[in-house]
Amino acid sequence: MSSTNQTPSHAPAPEGATAGDEYFAERSLKKGAAGWVLLAGLGVAYVISGDFAGWNNGLTTGGFGGLTVAFVLMGIMYVTMVLGLAEMSSALPTAGAGYGFARRAMGRVGGFATGTAILIEYAIAPAAIVTFIGDYVIGFFPADKQAQLEHWRWAIYLFFYLIFICIHIFGVGEALRLMFIITAIAVVSLLVFIFAVAGGFDAHNLTNITGLFAGGQVPPGTNHLFPFGMSGTISSLIFGIWFFLAIEGVPLAAEETKDPKRDLPRGIIVGVLILVFTGLAVLLLGTGASNPGQLGPQGAPLLTAMHNVHAPTWTIEFVNIAGLAGLIASFFSIIFAYSRQTFALSRAGYLPQWLSLTSKRKTPVWALLVPGIIGYVLAVALSAHYNYTVALKDAVVAGNPPGATLIDIAVFGATVSYALMNLSHMILRTREPKLERGYVTPGGRITTGIAFVLSLVAIFAVFNYDWKSALISLAVFAVIMLYYALYSRHHLVANAPEEEFALIESATGDLH
C-alpha cells in the first residue's frame, strides 16, 4: 500500500492527507452487482429476523396494547425516515450512506458521530440474531438433548459467523443473490404461518395476561390491553423498532448498485412496505393465536403460536426450518451492512485504514472480520452469563435474555443515528435546495421532522427499558468519538468519496 501527496486538480483539498490511485485501488468495491429488486430483497433481509424472534419480548414489556402502539409509532418513524433516505441516497450514492449524508450536512464531527452510531447498531444486531439462531437450532432436537446443547452455544454461534463471513469474502454478487433466495424462502414461510394460524385467531387472547402477573390480575391503574401502563408502552418501542431495524442499511450498497439514483429509492421504499405488512401480520395473528404471557418469553414465538392452534404438522416443520432461514437472512445481510460501514469510515481515515483493504474479489476482508469477532464475543459472553444466572435459580435474578440485551444496545446505536440522519435531511433541504436529486421526499422537511421527533422518543425508550445497557452503549460511543478527537481527525483522507462530496460542495459555494 502506498499513497501520494497529489491533490485532485479540480479543487483544493480540505485539511488532511490526500491519497493516490493505488490507495483507492486497494479499497474499491465491485460495481454494478445489484439492481433495485436485489436492493429491496436486501432491505427485507436486513429486517426479517425481527418477524421470527425478538419482537415478542415487547409483549412482556408492554402487553399487546403497548407493543401495538410501539409498532405503529415506530412504523411511522421508519416510513418517514426511509423517504428521506431515498432522497439523500439518490443525491449522494456512496458506501458511507448515513455517515456520508451527515458528513455533507453537518461536517466531519457530525458525520463520524452518525457513522459510529450506525456501526454500533450493525456490529451488535448480528450478535442478537445469532442468539435467536441458537434457539432455533437447539429447538430442532428432542427436549432431553436441549440442555446439553446449551453448553455448545459458542460452537453454534461460531459456525454461523464463520460460514457467512466467508461467503461475503468470496464475493458480493454471489452473497446478495444467495441472500435474496434465503429471504424469499423466509417470506414464503411467513405466508405459511399466516395461513396456518389465521383460523385459530381469537381476539380474546390479545388481552389474556395469564402468565404476566400472578393470578392474572393487572396492577392498579392499568388494564389488560396496557398491563404495564405508560412506562411499559415506552419500553416496548425497543421491540417496535426490531420489526424494522436496519432497513436504513440499503444505501450502503450504493457503490455496488447498477443505477443508484434510480435503484436505491425504489429498493428501500419497496422493502419497508413489505416489512409493514409482515410485521403487522405476525404481531396480530401470533398474539391472537396464543397470548402475551405465553408468547413473550419464547425464543421461537411463531412455533409456539402454531402449536397452540394445532396447525398442520408440515406447516410447523416448514416454518421451523424456514424461520431459521429468516434469521440467517438478516444475520447474513447485516454482516454486509457492518462491513460497508466499517469500510467507508476506514477508507476516509476515521477508523484505522487497514480495515478498508479489499481482496482481489473486491470484498473488504478486515471490515468483515473485526466487527464479526466483536459481535461473536459479546453473544457468547452474554449467553454464558445468562445461562449461569438461570442455573442459580432463586439465588440470582437472571435479568433480560441475551438477545433482548443485545437488541437494546443495537437500538441505542440505531436511534442515535436516526436522529442525526433525519436532521441531515432537513439541513440539506434548507442549505442545498438545488442539489441534484434522483428522488424527492414527499412533504420534505415535515416528513423527516416527524421521523426526527420519534427518533428522540425512541432514544428515551432505550434508557427506560435498560438504563445499564444504554449507559454502556453511550460509553462505547464516547470512547470512539474520543479516538476521533485525539487521533483520526488528524489522519483523514481528504479525497475519499464522502470527503470529496464535501470538497465539491465547498468549492461550489466559493463560486457564488
XYZ file of C-alpha atoms in Angstrom:
512
model
C 0.000 0.000 0.000
C 1.279 3.444 -0.814
C -0.033 6.937 -1.033
C 0.930 10.142 -2.732
C 0.584 13.791 -1.956
C -1.132 14.563 -5.228
C -4.209 16.685 -4.794
C -7.135 16.360 -7.244
C -6.728 19.106 -9.819
C -10.397 20.127 -9.968
C -10.461 21.743 -6.495
C -8.244 22.442 -3.491
C -8.212 19.662 -0.890
C -9.573 20.294 2.602
C -7.289 19.923 5.594
C -5.959 16.376 5.836
C -3.928 13.881 3.833
C -4.707 13.051 0.218
C -4.333 9.620 -1.341
C -3.290 8.450 -4.785
C -4.853 5.957 -7.176
C -3.145 2.953 -5.602
C -4.702 3.708 -2.203
C -8.216 3.584 -3.647
C -7.418 0.637 -5.927
C -6.761 -1.354 -2.764
C -10.061 -0.093 -1.331
C -12.594 -0.488 -4.129
C -15.863 -2.439 -4.295
C -17.413 -4.391 -7.158
C -19.555 -2.116 -9.336
C -22.984 -2.974 -10.724
C -23.646 -6.024 -8.551
C -27.245 -5.099 -7.605
C -30.415 -3.677 -9.164
C -33.490 -2.411 -7.304
C -35.048 -5.872 -6.900
C -31.935 -7.179 -5.147
C -31.852 -3.990 -3.065
C -35.469 -4.482 -1.972
C -34.554 -8.051 -1.078
C -31.556 -6.748 0.843
C -33.794 -4.364 2.788
C -36.223 -7.145 3.708
C -33.329 -9.471 4.554
C -31.849 -6.934 6.974
C -35.046 -6.933 8.993
C -36.992 -10.149 8.501
C -35.455 -11.894 11.517
C -37.445 -9.422 13.604
C -40.633 -11.206 12.469
C -39.360 -14.578 13.660
C -37.909 -13.735 17.068
C -37.219 -10.841 19.407
C -40.373 -8.781 18.810
C -42.318 -10.892 21.295
C -40.205 -9.572 24.186
C -42.314 -6.446 23.781
C -45.370 -8.405 24.942
C -43.794 -8.948 28.369
C -42.750 -5.295 28.424
C -45.932 -3.519 27.356
C -48.588 -6.137 26.662
C -50.364 -6.341 23.307
C -51.603 -2.756 23.506
C -48.190 -1.354 24.342
C -46.427 -3.307 21.598
C -49.095 -2.355 19.057
C -48.664 1.342 19.840
C -44.903 0.815 19.549
C -45.318 -0.885 16.153
C -47.475 1.940 14.820
C -45.241 4.760 16.084
C -42.010 3.130 15.007
C -43.582 2.133 11.687
C -44.379 5.801 11.077
C -40.825 6.720 12.074
C -39.293 4.243 9.633
C -41.557 5.058 6.702
C -40.959 8.808 7.039
C -37.223 8.301 7.577
C -36.921 5.953 4.603
C -38.496 8.575 2.341
C -35.769 10.996 3.423
C -33.040 8.379 2.980
C -34.338 7.608 -0.505
C -33.750 11.235 -1.455
C -30.313 11.510 0.129
C -29.103 8.199 -1.305
C -30.120 9.305 -4.817
C -28.137 12.526 -4.371
C -25.084 11.136 -2.518
C -24.630 7.482 -3.548
C -21.585 6.250 -1.592
C -20.869 3.224 0.572
C -20.893 5.516 3.623
C -24.688 6.035 3.300
C -25.961 7.674 6.521
C -22.467 8.693 7.563
C -21.917 10.249 4.127
C -25.216 12.151 4.303
C -24.393 13.524 7.756
C -20.822 14.358 6.657
C -22.243 16.538 3.888
C -24.817 18.187 6.148
C -23.018 18.542 9.486
C -19.312 18.283 8.778
C -16.768 15.743 9.945
C -17.814 15.523 13.596
C -21.476 15.052 12.714
C -20.579 12.549 10.009
C -18.373 10.458 12.241
C -20.888 10.561 15.114
C -23.542 9.216 12.739
C -21.224 6.572 11.340
C -20.209 5.480 14.833
C -23.832 5.093 15.930
C -24.633 3.075 12.786
C -21.598 0.882 13.360
C -22.690 0.105 16.933
C -26.098 -0.901 15.579
C -24.758 -3.107 12.794
C -21.988 -4.752 14.805
C -24.365 -5.714 17.630
C -27.535 -6.658 15.690
C -25.966 -9.862 14.234
C -24.916 -10.838 17.755
C -28.553 -10.555 18.873
C -29.747 -12.509 15.848
C -27.230 -15.312 16.325
C -28.627 -15.914 19.839
C -32.057 -16.463 18.248
C -30.472 -18.724 15.630
C -29.095 -20.717 18.540
C -32.631 -21.030 19.971
C -33.975 -22.351 16.663
C -31.094 -24.793 16.144
C -31.402 -26.185 19.678
C -35.164 -26.363 19.161
C -34.642 -28.920 16.372
C -33.524 -31.508 18.929
C -35.555 -33.502 21.494
C -36.170 -31.808 24.856
C -33.830 -34.191 26.707
C -30.931 -33.132 24.430
C -31.546 -29.386 24.538
C -29.989 -28.825 27.974
C -26.778 -30.482 26.786
C -26.703 -28.364 23.643
C -26.864 -25.181 25.725
C -23.215 -25.839 26.569
C -22.386 -25.782 22.844
C -23.933 -22.416 22.025
C -20.482 -20.944 21.478
C -19.864 -23.502 18.712
C -23.248 -22.823 17.063
C -22.522 -19.092 17.048
C -19.005 -19.640 15.705
C -20.256 -21.887 12.901
C -22.721 -19.294 11.586
C -20.309 -16.369 11.888
C -17.561 -18.255 10.035
C -19.775 -19.609 7.257
C -21.438 -16.336 6.359
C -18.414 -14.102 6.717
C -16.586 -16.468 4.365
C -19.414 -16.254 1.806
C -19.164 -12.444 1.913
C -15.411 -12.646 1.444
C -15.969 -14.840 -1.632
C -17.899 -12.098 -3.454
C -20.665 -9.512 -3.102
C -22.686 -10.551 -6.163
C -22.780 -14.157 -5.020
C -23.608 -13.094 -1.459
C -26.501 -10.831 -2.491
C -28.037 -13.452 -4.769
C -27.817 -16.157 -2.084
C -29.258 -13.714 0.445
C -32.168 -12.972 -1.918
C -33.013 -16.685 -2.217
C -32.861 -17.194 1.569
C -35.063 -14.126 2.098
C -37.633 -15.383 -0.429
C -37.861 -18.673 1.488
C -38.358 -16.751 4.735
C -41.144 -14.613 3.239
C -42.907 -17.740 1.980
C -42.677 -19.233 5.472
C -44.359 -16.128 6.914
C -47.189 -16.594 4.427
C -47.457 -20.246 5.524
C -47.568 -19.085 9.149
C -50.360 -16.615 8.359
C -52.318 -19.362 6.604
C -51.754 -21.861 9.443
C -52.816 -19.660 12.384
C -55.477 -17.406 10.818
C -58.234 -19.927 11.540
C -57.227 -20.158 15.214
C -57.148 -16.407 15.820
C -59.068 -15.383 18.947
C -59.302 -11.662 19.786
C -59.698 -12.505 23.482
C -56.124 -13.820 23.509
C -54.801 -10.324 22.807
C -55.743 -9.201 26.320
C -55.177 -12.514 28.102
C -52.439 -11.642 30.588
C -52.202 -15.069 32.215
C -48.541 -15.607 32.933
C -47.661 -11.917 33.033
C -48.856 -11.440 36.613
C -49.549 -13.817 39.476
C -53.237 -14.672 39.482
C -53.754 -12.856 36.183
C -54.551 -9.572 37.942
C -53.243 -6.321 36.492
C -51.648 -3.695 38.758
C -53.821 -0.745 39.860
C -54.130 1.977 37.240
C -53.566 -0.352 34.263
C -55.740 -2.658 32.174
C -55.474 -5.920 30.241
C -54.599 -4.160 26.973
C -51.880 -1.980 28.562
C -50.931 -4.045 31.633
C -47.668 -2.181 32.238
C -49.038 1.308 31.728
C -47.243 4.172 30.018
C -43.774 3.103 31.123
C -44.244 -0.342 29.583
C -45.530 1.149 26.352
C -42.466 3.397 26.097
C -40.115 0.463 26.742
C -41.953 -1.519 24.057
C -40.715 0.968 21.458
C -37.442 -1.001 21.507
C -39.252 -4.046 20.143
C -41.388 -1.981 17.794
C -38.076 -0.922 16.261
C -36.990 -4.562 15.994
C -39.695 -5.081 13.336
C -37.803 -2.612 11.098
C -34.250 -2.342 12.418
C -31.560 -1.978 9.691
C -33.819 -1.251 6.681
C -31.882 2.015 6.550
C -28.838 -0.016 5.502
C -29.964 -0.381 1.876
C -27.995 2.739 0.736
C -24.792 1.077 1.992
C -24.841 -0.860 -1.293
C -24.677 2.386 -3.307
C -21.237 1.781 -4.803
C -22.229 -1.751 -5.849
C -25.537 -0.719 -7.450
C -26.173 -0.543 -11.205
C -28.095 2.755 -11.180
C -28.001 4.182 -7.622
C -30.045 7.323 -8.342
C -32.978 5.210 -9.511
C -32.484 1.841 -7.812
C -31.751 2.950 -4.230
C -35.051 4.842 -3.701
C -37.073 2.025 -5.283
C -35.346 -0.686 -3.291
C -35.621 0.917 0.142
C -39.265 2.045 -0.264
C -40.477 -1.345 -1.541
C -38.554 -3.050 1.265
C -40.129 -1.034 4.082
C -43.657 -1.512 2.694
C -43.211 -5.302 2.668
C -41.997 -5.164 6.267
C -45.001 -3.153 7.442
C -47.277 -5.914 6.139
C -45.311 -8.879 7.528
C -44.721 -7.231 10.911
C -48.389 -6.375 11.438
C -49.475 -9.878 10.421
C -47.047 -11.559 12.823
C -47.936 -9.256 15.723
C -51.704 -9.611 15.343
C -52.022 -13.268 14.340
C -49.195 -14.574 16.509
C -50.554 -12.965 19.674
C -54.142 -13.836 18.766
C -53.187 -17.489 18.400
C -51.506 -17.514 21.813
C -51.377 -14.776 24.469
C -48.824 -12.193 25.632
C -47.802 -14.092 28.765
C -47.174 -17.318 26.907
C -45.622 -15.891 23.754
C -43.423 -13.192 25.317
C -40.620 -15.349 26.766
C -40.317 -17.720 23.784
C -37.184 -17.919 21.640
C -39.283 -19.205 18.711
C -42.667 -17.465 19.157
C -44.157 -18.401 15.780
C -43.786 -22.099 16.529
C -45.472 -21.635 19.919
C -48.432 -19.896 18.276
C -48.734 -22.653 15.665
C -48.658 -25.402 18.278
C -51.397 -23.600 20.228
C -53.821 -23.686 17.289
C -52.806 -27.252 16.334
C -51.564 -26.183 12.918
C -50.782 -28.990 10.453
C -47.503 -30.685 11.285
C -45.982 -29.955 7.892
C -46.564 -26.213 8.348
C -44.882 -26.239 11.756
C -41.881 -28.116 10.394
C -41.651 -25.832 7.379
C -41.834 -22.636 9.466
C -39.263 -24.057 11.884
C -36.776 -24.663 9.073
C -37.663 -21.530 7.107
C -37.715 -19.486 10.323
C -34.076 -20.343 10.687
C -33.684 -19.140 7.083
C -35.280 -15.819 8.060
C -32.874 -15.352 10.933
C -29.980 -16.314 8.678
C -31.122 -13.809 6.035
C -30.905 -10.926 8.497
C -27.712 -12.209 10.073
C -26.175 -12.609 6.624
C -27.247 -9.219 5.307
C -26.321 -7.157 8.384
C -22.830 -8.625 8.143
C -22.816 -6.967 4.705
C -24.016 -3.719 6.315
C -21.428 -3.529 9.084
C -18.631 -4.338 6.656
C -19.608 -1.493 4.298
C -19.971 0.996 7.133
C -16.580 -0.021 8.548
C -15.088 0.088 5.045
C -16.326 3.628 4.356
C -15.202 5.053 7.703
C -11.807 3.392 7.360
C -11.258 4.442 3.731
C -11.774 8.070 4.769
C -9.387 7.683 7.723
C -11.936 7.906 10.556
C -11.078 4.326 11.549
C -7.707 2.569 11.054
C -7.085 2.480 7.307
C -6.125 -1.205 7.144
C -9.776 -2.034 7.886
C -10.766 -0.885 4.370
C -8.301 -3.039 2.420
C -10.157 -5.181 -0.118
C -9.277 -8.552 -1.598
C -8.764 -9.492 -5.257
C -12.512 -10.177 -5.349
C -13.162 -6.580 -4.193
C -14.533 -7.525 -0.764
C -13.446 -5.741 2.469
C -11.961 -8.677 4.365
C -10.892 -6.937 7.582
C -14.107 -4.910 7.731
C -15.954 -8.238 7.685
C -13.772 -9.965 10.273
C -13.179 -7.413 13.028
C -16.793 -6.380 13.844
C -17.740 -10.055 13.496
C -15.248 -11.054 16.177
C -16.586 -8.327 18.493
C -20.199 -9.447 17.978
C -19.335 -13.118 18.464
C -17.518 -12.495 21.744
C -20.439 -10.427 23.081
C -23.014 -13.068 22.088
C -21.034 -15.872 23.747
C -20.296 -13.866 26.902
C -23.885 -12.705 27.459
C -25.337 -16.147 26.711
C -22.926 -17.813 29.129
C -23.705 -15.251 31.826
C -27.466 -15.637 31.341
C -27.343 -19.444 31.431
C -25.180 -19.302 34.558
C -27.552 -16.989 36.409
C -30.586 -19.031 35.325
C -28.857 -22.136 36.685
C -28.568 -20.418 40.071
C -32.378 -20.095 40.048
C -33.508 -18.243 43.160
C -30.007 -17.159 44.159
C -29.625 -14.624 41.374
C -32.080 -12.765 39.155
C -31.160 -13.623 35.583
C -32.336 -10.345 34.110
C -33.055 -9.840 30.427
C -32.237 -12.671 27.972
C -29.028 -12.082 25.975
C -30.974 -11.420 22.783
C -33.074 -8.706 24.441
C -29.993 -7.039 25.952
C -28.206 -7.041 22.597
C -31.318 -5.652 20.908
C -31.279 -2.748 23.378
C -27.618 -1.988 22.601
C -28.211 -2.200 18.844
C -31.283 0.014 19.108
C -29.257 2.620 21.020
C -26.914 2.975 18.055
C -29.816 2.901 15.622
C -31.892 5.609 17.309
C -28.955 7.996 17.692
C -28.125 7.548 14.007
C -31.775 8.056 13.035
C -31.941 11.396 14.823
C -28.752 12.529 13.068
C -29.756 11.241 9.613
C -33.189 12.890 9.757
C -31.548 16.103 10.906
C -29.149 15.792 7.959
C -32.032 15.621 5.502
C -33.626 18.744 6.972
C -30.301 20.616 6.829
C -29.601 19.591 3.224
C -33.111 20.566 2.142
C -32.579 24.009 3.691
C -28.961 24.638 2.730
C -28.743 22.884 -0.630
C -32.165 23.025 -2.291
C -30.531 22.818 -5.747
C -28.568 19.628 -5.002
C -29.297 17.177 -7.817
C -31.690 14.531 -6.528
C -32.984 11.443 -8.323
C -35.923 11.285 -5.899
C -37.620 13.973 -3.781
C -39.181 13.201 -0.387
C -42.944 13.902 -0.279
C -43.558 16.534 2.390
C -39.880 17.453 2.536
C -38.639 18.586 5.943
C -42.015 17.965 7.582
C -41.747 14.270 6.742
C -38.255 13.817 8.178
C -39.166 16.184 11.032
C -41.752 13.636 12.159
C -39.128 10.899 11.991
C -36.671 13.101 13.916
C -39.084 13.684 16.813
C -39.992 9.988 17.016
C -36.301 9.022 16.986
C -35.724 11.235 20.048
C -38.612 9.474 21.800
C -37.020 6.148 20.859
C -33.687 7.187 22.401
C -35.522 7.856 25.680
C -37.159 4.411 25.389
C -33.735 2.724 25.204
C -32.797 4.154 28.604
C -36.256 3.452 30.014
C -36.019 -0.235 29.091
C -32.496 -0.992 30.363
C -30.508 2.012 31.517
C -27.413 -0.067 32.314
C -27.068 -1.405 28.756
C -27.827 2.060 27.398
C -25.107 3.657 29.523
C -22.580 1.041 28.408
C -23.524 1.784 24.790
C -23.157 5.509 25.436
C -19.714 4.931 26.979
C -18.578 2.933 23.909
C -19.890 5.707 21.670
C -17.965 8.307 23.717
C -14.710 6.310 23.569
C -14.885 6.036 19.755
C -15.602 9.754 19.469
C -12.616 10.416 21.740
C -10.475 8.354 19.359
C -11.600 10.697 16.591
C -10.821 13.816 18.629
C -7.359 12.674 19.679
C -6.163 10.771 16.616
C -8.190 10.111 13.487
C -9.193 13.702 12.720
C -5.503 14.341 12.060
C -5.265 11.387 9.637
C -8.288 11.794 7.369
C -8.064 11.099 3.635
C -9.211 14.307 2.008
C -10.132 12.804 -1.356
C -12.146 9.829 -0.045
C -15.606 9.839 -1.727
C -17.556 11.231 1.250
C -14.896 13.890 1.770
C -14.938 14.680 -1.946
C -18.671 15.397 -1.812
C -17.982 17.971 0.885
C -14.986 19.333 -1.028
C -17.032 19.870 -4.190
C -19.848 21.482 -2.213
C -17.365 23.822 -0.524
C -15.667 24.706 -3.798
C -19.024 25.341 -5.477
C -20.054 27.584 -2.600
C -16.915 29.665 -3.086
C -18.001 30.466 -6.649
C -21.256 32.148 -5.554
